[in-house]
Amino acid sequence: MDLTGLTLRVAAARPHVLLAAVPGGTAVRLAAERLLRARDWPRASTPAQADLLFVAGPDLPELRTPLERLWRDMPAPRARVHARTADEVEDALNAGRALLGPPADAGGHREGDHGARERHEGDDQTPGHDGHDGHGDHGGHGGHGGHSGGQTEMPGGLPMAGQGADRDGLTLDQLHLPLGPFLADWPAGLTVRLVLQGDVVQRVDVDEPARPIDDAAAEAFWVHPWLRAASGEPVPVGEAVRRRAAAHLDSLGRLLAVAGWPAEAVRARRLRDDLLYGAPRAAVAPRLERFTRRVGGSRTLAWLTRGIGVVTAQKAREAGVGGPAARAGGDVTSRYRQWLADIRHDLPRLEDPAPLDVAVEDSPRGPWSAEHPPSAALIALLPRLLEGAELAAARLVVASLDPDPDELVSRGVVEVARG
């Protein structure tokens, strides 16, 4: 029996897809996630598991190097495709499967493997080593986008530890560890650089978000109704609150996946997609009620997240943070429960035809302002919440704030920033 050939045919039929979303690419990511689920194509969480690299969103020159390093971490046979808009997703996935289709040669490589990048990516081919979309592999590798702080690296991309004094005056190993820009269940393109001593975060720096080549290609998907209303276009309240509830479900999907509850993460994303595709309130309300009760009432999830990333409502507002994070006024548990409460509050208004007033209705992450996008304040808050935290808690803190880098690079925001 030709086991190698059989394995290759199975991989071509159901490729393991590594989804790399960039800022401004939320609509593309959502379309890809929905189609992958419909096709029952498995998602890869690390490059080692992946057959197909799917890049979602506009061209961002600053992220070409980490994407290339991600690509080089994938074993052959492999293929790479890029969808810049949601309309391109299906064709890109079909092209990726076609590239994986030819049989392997004697050396175990597929025909067309190296051509995948040329035919579908067209970016530079800077050599390097990177990690991506995994819960540990790709946030933890110091080679992430070349962001190892200039340290010497050990095999596998992990930076070698230096030394520094801890808070008790002892000399401990000091490790520079970047999270991002491509992690599973992580804000698209965000890079957070940690300095660790032991398993405690001592210092945090956050990179500025990468910007696309063409500003017109980047769109802040979750705040699009607010952008349209701010420009004078009539937008129904129902459309805005539907988008807001879907955004909270997307955030909950990330947090639940990071917390290790994949079944509920999938339910959150299915409900998110139902809202985005216009399902009537009567069809989704019972399922949403069950979901919010189950997640909100989970003692295990509350125990896992209690006391992590505490920020009072007053401190949040002093930092310029509004919306759910400020109203929650507490820890990770308080923030995800606030999302659930907001979803329940929005349910009766999914079909409200009244015109949206951006001064009254918050966008998903807070009061909307193109001059001061709410996610900018959330990102600025991260160092305060992460410093002194244990590394294991860092991902949960970020997921509970879930800043949206799209807000900082979208067409409407860039136009305002330029005056």
Coordinates of C-alpha atoms in Angstrom, one line a residue:
M1 CA 0.0 0.0 0.0
D2 CA 1.3 3.5 -0.9
L3 CA 0.8 5.1 2.5
T4 CA 2.7 8.3 1.4
G5 CA 0.5 8.7 -1.6
L6 CA -2.6 8.1 0.5
T7 CA -1.5 10.7 3.0
L8 CA -0.9 13.3 0.3
R9 CA -4.3 12.7 -1.2
V10 CA -6.0 13.1 2.2
A11 CA -4.0 16.3 2.8
A12 CA -5.1 17.7 -0.5
A13 CA -8.7 16.8 0.1
R14 CA -8.8 18.3 3.6
P15 CA -5.8 20.5 4.0
H16 CA -4.9 21.7 7.5
V17 CA -5.2 25.5 7.2
L18 CA -3.1 28.0 9.1
L19 CA -5.0 31.3 9.1
A20 CA -2.9 34.4 9.3
A21 CA -5.1 37.5 9.6
V22 CA -3.6 41.0 9.3
P23 CA -5.0 44.3 10.5
G24 CA -7.8 45.4 8.2
G25 CA -8.6 41.8 7.3
T26 CA -11.4 41.0 9.7
A27 CA -14.0 40.5 7.0
V28 CA -11.7 38.2 5.2
R29 CA -10.9 36.2 8.3
L30 CA -14.6 35.8 9.1
A31 CA -15.4 34.6 5.6
A32 CA -12.5 32.1 5.7
E33 CA -13.5 30.8 9.2
R34 CA -17.1 30.3 8.0
L35 CA -16.1 28.5 4.8
L36 CA -13.5 26.3 6.5
R37 CA -16.1 25.2 9.0
A38 CA -18.6 24.5 6.2
R39 CA -16.0 22.4 4.3
D40 CA -14.9 20.7 7.5
W41 CA -11.3 21.6 6.8
P42 CA -9.2 21.4 10.0
R43 CA -7.5 24.5 11.4
A44 CA -3.8 24.3 12.2
S45 CA -2.6 26.0 15.3
T46 CA 1.1 25.8 14.4
P47 CA 3.1 25.8 11.2
A48 CA 4.2 22.2 11.8
Q49 CA 0.6 21.1 11.6
A50 CA -0.2 23.0 8.5
D51 CA -0.5 22.2 4.8
L52 CA -1.9 25.5 3.6
L53 CA -1.0 29.0 4.8
F54 CA -4.0 31.4 4.2
V55 CA -3.2 35.1 4.6
A56 CA -6.3 37.2 5.2
G57 CA -6.4 40.9 4.5
P58 CA -4.6 43.7 2.7
D59 CA -0.9 43.9 2.0
L60 CA 1.1 45.1 4.9
P61 CA 4.8 45.5 4.1
E62 CA 5.8 45.5 7.8
L63 CA 4.4 42.0 8.2
R64 CA 6.0 40.4 5.1
T65 CA 9.0 39.2 7.0
P66 CA 7.1 37.4 9.8
L67 CA 4.8 35.9 7.2
E68 CA 7.8 34.7 5.2
R69 CA 9.3 33.2 8.4
L70 CA 6.0 31.6 9.2
W71 CA 5.9 30.1 5.7
R72 CA 9.4 28.7 6.1
D73 CA 8.4 27.0 9.3
M74 CA 5.8 24.9 7.5
P75 CA 7.0 21.5 6.3
A76 CA 6.7 20.5 2.7
P77 CA 4.5 19.7 0.9
R78 CA 2.8 23.1 1.5
A79 CA 0.9 25.8 -0.3
R80 CA 0.3 29.5 0.3
V81 CA -2.5 31.7 -0.7
H82 CA -3.6 35.3 0.0
A83 CA -7.2 36.7 -0.1
R84 CA -7.3 40.5 0.2
T85 CA -11.1 40.7 0.3
A86 CA -13.9 38.5 1.5
D87 CA -14.9 37.9 -2.2
E88 CA -11.6 36.3 -2.9
V89 CA -11.8 33.7 -0.1
E90 CA -13.4 30.8 -1.9
D91 CA -11.2 31.1 -4.9
A92 CA -8.1 31.3 -2.7
L93 CA -9.0 28.2 -0.8
N94 CA -9.8 26.3 -4.0
A95 CA -6.4 27.4 -5.4
G96 CA -4.7 26.2 -2.3
R97 CA -6.2 22.8 -2.5
A98 CA -5.3 22.6 -6.2
L99 CA -1.7 23.5 -5.4
L100 CA -1.6 20.6 -2.9
G101 CA -3.1 18.3 -5.4
P102 CA -0.2 17.1 -7.5
P103 CA 1.6 13.9 -6.3
A104 CA 4.8 14.0 -4.5
D105 CA 8.1 13.5 -6.3
A106 CA 10.7 11.1 -5.1
G107 CA 12.0 13.6 -2.6
G108 CA 8.6 14.0 -0.9
H109 CA 7.9 17.5 -2.4
R110 CA 4.8 18.4 -4.3
E111 CA 4.9 19.9 -7.7
G112 CA 4.1 23.6 -7.4
D113 CA 5.1 23.8 -3.8
H114 CA 7.6 26.6 -4.3
G115 CA 5.4 28.2 -6.9
A116 CA 2.5 28.7 -4.4
R117 CA 4.1 31.8 -3.0
E118 CA 4.9 33.2 -6.4
R119 CA 1.4 32.6 -7.8
H120 CA -0.6 33.8 -4.9
E121 CA 1.6 35.9 -2.6
G122 CA 4.0 38.1 -4.6
D123 CA 5.9 39.3 -1.5
D124 CA 9.5 39.4 -0.8
Q125 CA 11.4 36.2 0.2
T126 CA 13.4 37.4 3.2
P127 CA 14.9 34.4 5.0
G128 CA 14.3 33.9 8.6
H129 CA 12.6 31.8 11.3
D130 CA 9.3 32.4 12.8
G131 CA 6.4 31.0 14.7
H132 CA 2.7 31.6 14.2
D133 CA -0.9 30.8 15.0
G134 CA -0.4 28.5 17.9
H135 CA -1.2 28.7 21.6
G136 CA 2.4 28.1 22.7
D137 CA 4.5 27.7 19.7
H138 CA 3.9 31.0 18.0
G139 CA 3.5 33.4 20.7
G140 CA 6.3 32.0 22.6
H141 CA 9.0 31.9 19.9
G142 CA 11.4 34.7 20.2
G143 CA 12.0 34.6 16.5
H144 CA 8.5 36.1 15.9
G145 CA 8.9 38.6 13.1
G146 CA 12.5 39.0 14.1
H147 CA 11.5 40.5 17.4
S148 CA 14.0 38.9 19.7
G149 CA 15.4 42.2 20.9
G150 CA 18.8 41.5 19.4
Q151 CA 19.5 38.5 21.7
T152 CA 21.4 35.4 20.8
E153 CA 19.0 32.7 19.9
M154 CA 19.1 29.0 20.7
P155 CA 17.9 26.4 18.2
G156 CA 14.2 26.5 17.6
G157 CA 14.0 30.3 17.8
L158 CA 13.9 30.7 21.6
P159 CA 16.0 33.6 22.8
M160 CA 18.7 32.9 25.3
A161 CA 18.1 34.3 28.7
G162 CA 20.1 37.2 30.0
Q163 CA 20.2 38.1 33.7
G164 CA 18.5 40.8 35.8
A165 CA 17.6 41.6 39.4
D166 CA 14.1 40.6 40.5
R167 CA 12.0 42.6 42.9
D168 CA 13.6 40.8 45.9
G169 CA 17.1 41.7 44.8
L170 CA 18.0 38.3 43.5
T171 CA 19.6 37.7 40.1
L172 CA 17.4 35.7 37.9
D173 CA 17.4 34.7 34.2
Q174 CA 15.7 37.3 32.1
L175 CA 14.0 36.3 28.9
H176 CA 12.7 38.5 26.1
L177 CA 9.5 36.9 24.7
P178 CA 7.4 38.5 22.0
L179 CA 3.7 37.5 21.6
G180 CA 2.5 38.1 18.1
P181 CA 2.1 39.3 15.4
F182 CA 0.5 36.0 14.4
L183 CA -1.0 33.9 17.2
A184 CA -4.1 31.7 17.3
D185 CA -7.0 33.6 19.0
W186 CA -5.0 36.9 19.1
P187 CA -5.6 40.4 17.9
A188 CA -4.5 40.5 14.2
G189 CA -1.0 41.7 13.8
L190 CA -0.5 42.9 17.4
T191 CA 3.0 42.4 18.8
V192 CA 3.4 42.6 22.6
R193 CA 7.0 42.2 23.8
L194 CA 7.5 40.8 27.3
V195 CA 10.6 40.7 29.5
L196 CA 10.2 37.7 31.9
Q197 CA 12.0 36.7 35.1
G198 CA 11.0 33.3 36.0
D199 CA 7.4 33.1 34.9
V200 CA 6.6 36.7 35.9
V201 CA 6.3 39.6 33.4
Q202 CA 8.7 42.4 34.4
R203 CA 8.3 44.7 31.5
V204 CA 5.9 45.1 28.5
D205 CA 6.3 47.0 25.2
V206 CA 3.7 47.1 22.5
D207 CA 4.6 47.7 18.8
E208 CA 2.7 50.2 16.7
P209 CA 0.2 48.3 14.4
A210 CA 1.4 47.7 10.9
R211 CA -0.3 49.8 8.2
P212 CA -1.4 48.6 4.7
I213 CA 0.1 49.7 1.4
D214 CA -3.3 51.1 0.4
D215 CA -5.4 52.7 3.1
A216 CA -8.5 52.1 1.1
A217 CA -8.0 48.4 1.4
A218 CA -8.2 48.4 5.2
E219 CA -11.6 48.5 6.8
A220 CA -12.6 48.5 10.5
F221 CA -15.2 45.8 10.1
W222 CA -16.7 45.8 13.6
V223 CA -17.2 49.6 13.7
H224 CA -18.3 50.0 10.1
P225 CA -21.9 51.0 11.0
W226 CA -20.5 53.7 13.2
L227 CA -18.1 55.0 10.5
R228 CA -21.0 55.1 8.0
A229 CA -23.3 56.9 10.5
A230 CA -20.6 59.4 11.4
S231 CA -20.2 60.3 7.7
G232 CA -24.0 61.1 7.6
E233 CA -25.3 57.9 6.1
P234 CA -28.5 56.6 7.8
V235 CA -27.9 53.4 9.6
P236 CA -30.5 51.5 11.6
V237 CA -29.8 50.8 15.3
G238 CA -30.6 47.2 14.7
E239 CA -27.7 46.8 12.2
A240 CA -25.3 48.4 14.7
V241 CA -26.3 46.4 17.7
R242 CA -26.3 43.2 15.6
R243 CA -22.7 44.0 14.7
R244 CA -21.8 44.8 18.3
A245 CA -23.3 41.5 19.6
A246 CA -21.4 39.6 16.9
A247 CA -18.2 41.4 17.9
H248 CA -18.7 40.4 21.5
L249 CA -19.2 36.8 20.4
D250 CA -16.1 36.9 18.3
S251 CA -14.2 38.2 21.4
L252 CA -15.8 35.4 23.5
G253 CA -14.7 32.9 21.0
R254 CA -11.1 34.0 21.4
L255 CA -11.2 34.0 25.2
L256 CA -12.9 30.6 25.4
A257 CA -10.3 29.1 23.1
V258 CA -7.5 30.5 25.1
A259 CA -9.1 29.3 28.3
G260 CA -9.3 25.8 26.9
W261 CA -13.1 25.5 26.2
P262 CA -13.1 24.8 22.4
A263 CA -16.6 23.5 22.2
E264 CA -18.1 26.8 23.5
A265 CA -15.6 28.8 21.4
V266 CA -17.1 27.1 18.3
R267 CA -20.7 27.8 19.5
A268 CA -19.8 31.5 20.0
R269 CA -18.5 31.7 16.5
R270 CA -21.5 30.0 15.0
L271 CA -23.8 32.4 16.8
R272 CA -21.6 35.3 15.6
D273 CA -21.9 34.2 12.0
D274 CA -25.7 33.7 12.3
L275 CA -26.0 37.3 13.5
L276 CA -23.7 38.6 10.8
Y277 CA -25.7 36.8 8.1
G278 CA -29.0 38.3 9.2
A279 CA -30.6 35.5 11.2
P280 CA -33.8 36.8 12.7
R281 CA -34.0 37.4 16.4
A282 CA -36.5 34.6 16.9
A283 CA -34.1 32.1 15.4
V284 CA -31.0 33.0 17.4
A285 CA -32.5 34.2 20.8
P286 CA -33.0 30.8 22.4
R287 CA -29.5 29.6 21.4
L288 CA -27.9 32.9 22.6
E289 CA -29.8 32.7 25.9
R290 CA -28.5 29.1 26.5
F291 CA -25.0 30.1 25.5
T292 CA -24.9 33.1 27.8
R293 CA -26.3 31.1 30.7
R294 CA -23.8 28.3 30.2
V295 CA -20.7 30.4 29.9
G296 CA -21.8 33.0 32.4
G297 CA -22.6 30.3 35.0
S298 CA -19.5 28.3 34.5
R299 CA -17.7 28.0 37.9
T300 CA -14.7 26.5 36.3
L301 CA -14.2 29.3 33.8
A302 CA -14.7 31.9 36.6
W303 CA -12.2 30.1 38.9
L304 CA -9.7 30.1 36.0
T305 CA -10.0 33.8 35.3
R306 CA -10.8 35.3 38.7
G307 CA -8.3 37.9 40.0
I308 CA -6.4 38.2 36.7
G309 CA -5.9 41.6 35.0
V310 CA -7.8 43.6 37.5
V311 CA -8.6 47.2 36.6
T312 CA -11.2 49.3 38.3
A313 CA -13.8 51.2 36.4
Q314 CA -12.3 54.5 37.6
K315 CA -8.7 53.5 36.5
A316 CA -10.0 52.3 33.2
R317 CA -11.8 55.6 32.5
E318 CA -8.7 57.5 33.6
A319 CA -6.8 55.6 31.0
G320 CA -9.3 56.6 28.3
V321 CA -11.0 53.2 28.2
G322 CA -14.8 53.1 27.8
G323 CA -17.3 50.5 26.8
P324 CA -17.5 47.0 28.3
A325 CA -14.0 47.0 29.8
A326 CA -14.8 50.2 31.8
R327 CA -18.3 49.1 32.8
A328 CA -17.0 45.7 34.0
G329 CA -14.6 47.3 36.4
G330 CA -12.7 44.2 37.5
D331 CA -10.9 41.2 36.3
V332 CA -11.0 38.9 33.3
T333 CA -14.1 37.2 34.8
S334 CA -15.9 40.6 35.1
R335 CA -15.1 41.5 31.5
Y336 CA -16.3 38.4 29.8
R337 CA -19.5 38.5 31.9
Q338 CA -20.0 42.1 30.8
W339 CA -19.8 40.9 27.1
L340 CA -22.5 38.4 27.9
A341 CA -24.7 41.0 29.6
D342 CA -24.3 43.3 26.7
I343 CA -25.4 40.6 24.3
R344 CA -28.5 39.9 26.3
H345 CA -29.2 43.6 26.3
D346 CA -28.9 43.9 22.6
L347 CA -31.0 40.9 21.7
P348 CA -34.4 42.6 21.8
R349 CA -33.1 45.4 19.5
L350 CA -31.7 43.3 16.6
E351 CA -34.4 44.6 14.2
D352 CA -34.7 48.2 15.6
P353 CA -35.2 50.5 12.6
A354 CA -34.5 53.8 14.5
P355 CA -31.5 55.7 13.1
L356 CA -28.1 55.1 14.8
D357 CA -26.8 58.0 16.9
V358 CA -23.1 57.4 17.4
A359 CA -23.1 59.7 20.5
V360 CA -25.6 57.4 22.2
E361 CA -24.7 53.9 21.0
D362 CA -21.2 52.6 21.8
S363 CA -19.2 50.7 19.3
P364 CA -18.2 47.2 20.5
R365 CA -15.1 48.4 22.4
G366 CA -16.4 51.8 23.5
P367 CA -17.7 55.2 22.4
W368 CA -16.7 55.6 18.8
S369 CA -14.2 58.4 17.8
A370 CA -12.1 58.3 14.8
E371 CA -9.7 60.7 16.5
H372 CA -9.4 58.4 19.5
P373 CA -10.4 54.8 18.5
P374 CA -11.4 52.9 21.6
S375 CA -8.9 50.1 20.9
A376 CA -6.0 52.5 21.1
A377 CA -6.8 53.0 24.8
L378 CA -7.2 49.2 25.3
I379 CA -3.8 48.6 23.8
A380 CA -2.2 51.3 25.9
L381 CA -3.7 49.7 29.0
L382 CA -2.0 46.3 28.3
P383 CA 1.4 47.1 29.9
R384 CA -0.2 48.2 33.1
L385 CA -2.3 44.9 33.4
L386 CA 0.5 42.6 32.2
E387 CA 3.4 43.8 34.3
G388 CA 3.7 41.7 37.4
A389 CA 1.4 39.0 35.9
E390 CA 2.4 35.4 35.4
L391 CA 3.0 34.4 31.8
A392 CA 0.2 31.9 31.9
A393 CA -2.3 34.7 32.6
A394 CA -1.0 37.1 29.9
R395 CA -3.0 35.5 27.0
L396 CA -6.2 35.6 29.1
V397 CA -5.7 39.3 29.9
V398 CA -5.2 40.2 26.3
A399 CA -8.2 38.1 25.2
S400 CA -10.4 39.7 27.8
L401 CA -9.7 43.2 26.4
D402 CA -9.5 42.0 22.8
P403 CA -8.4 45.3 21.2
D404 CA -9.1 45.6 17.5
P405 CA -6.1 46.8 15.5
D406 CA -8.4 47.4 12.5
E407 CA -9.6 50.5 14.3
L408 CA -6.2 52.0 14.1
V409 CA -5.4 51.3 10.4
S410 CA -8.8 51.6 8.8
R411 CA -9.6 54.0 6.0
G412 CA -11.8 56.3 8.0
V413 CA -9.4 56.6 10.9
V414 CA -6.4 57.2 8.7
E415 CA -8.2 60.0 6.9
V416 CA -9.0 61.7 10.2
A417 CA -5.4 61.3 11.4
R418 CA -4.1 62.9 8.3
G419 CA -6.6 65.8 8.6

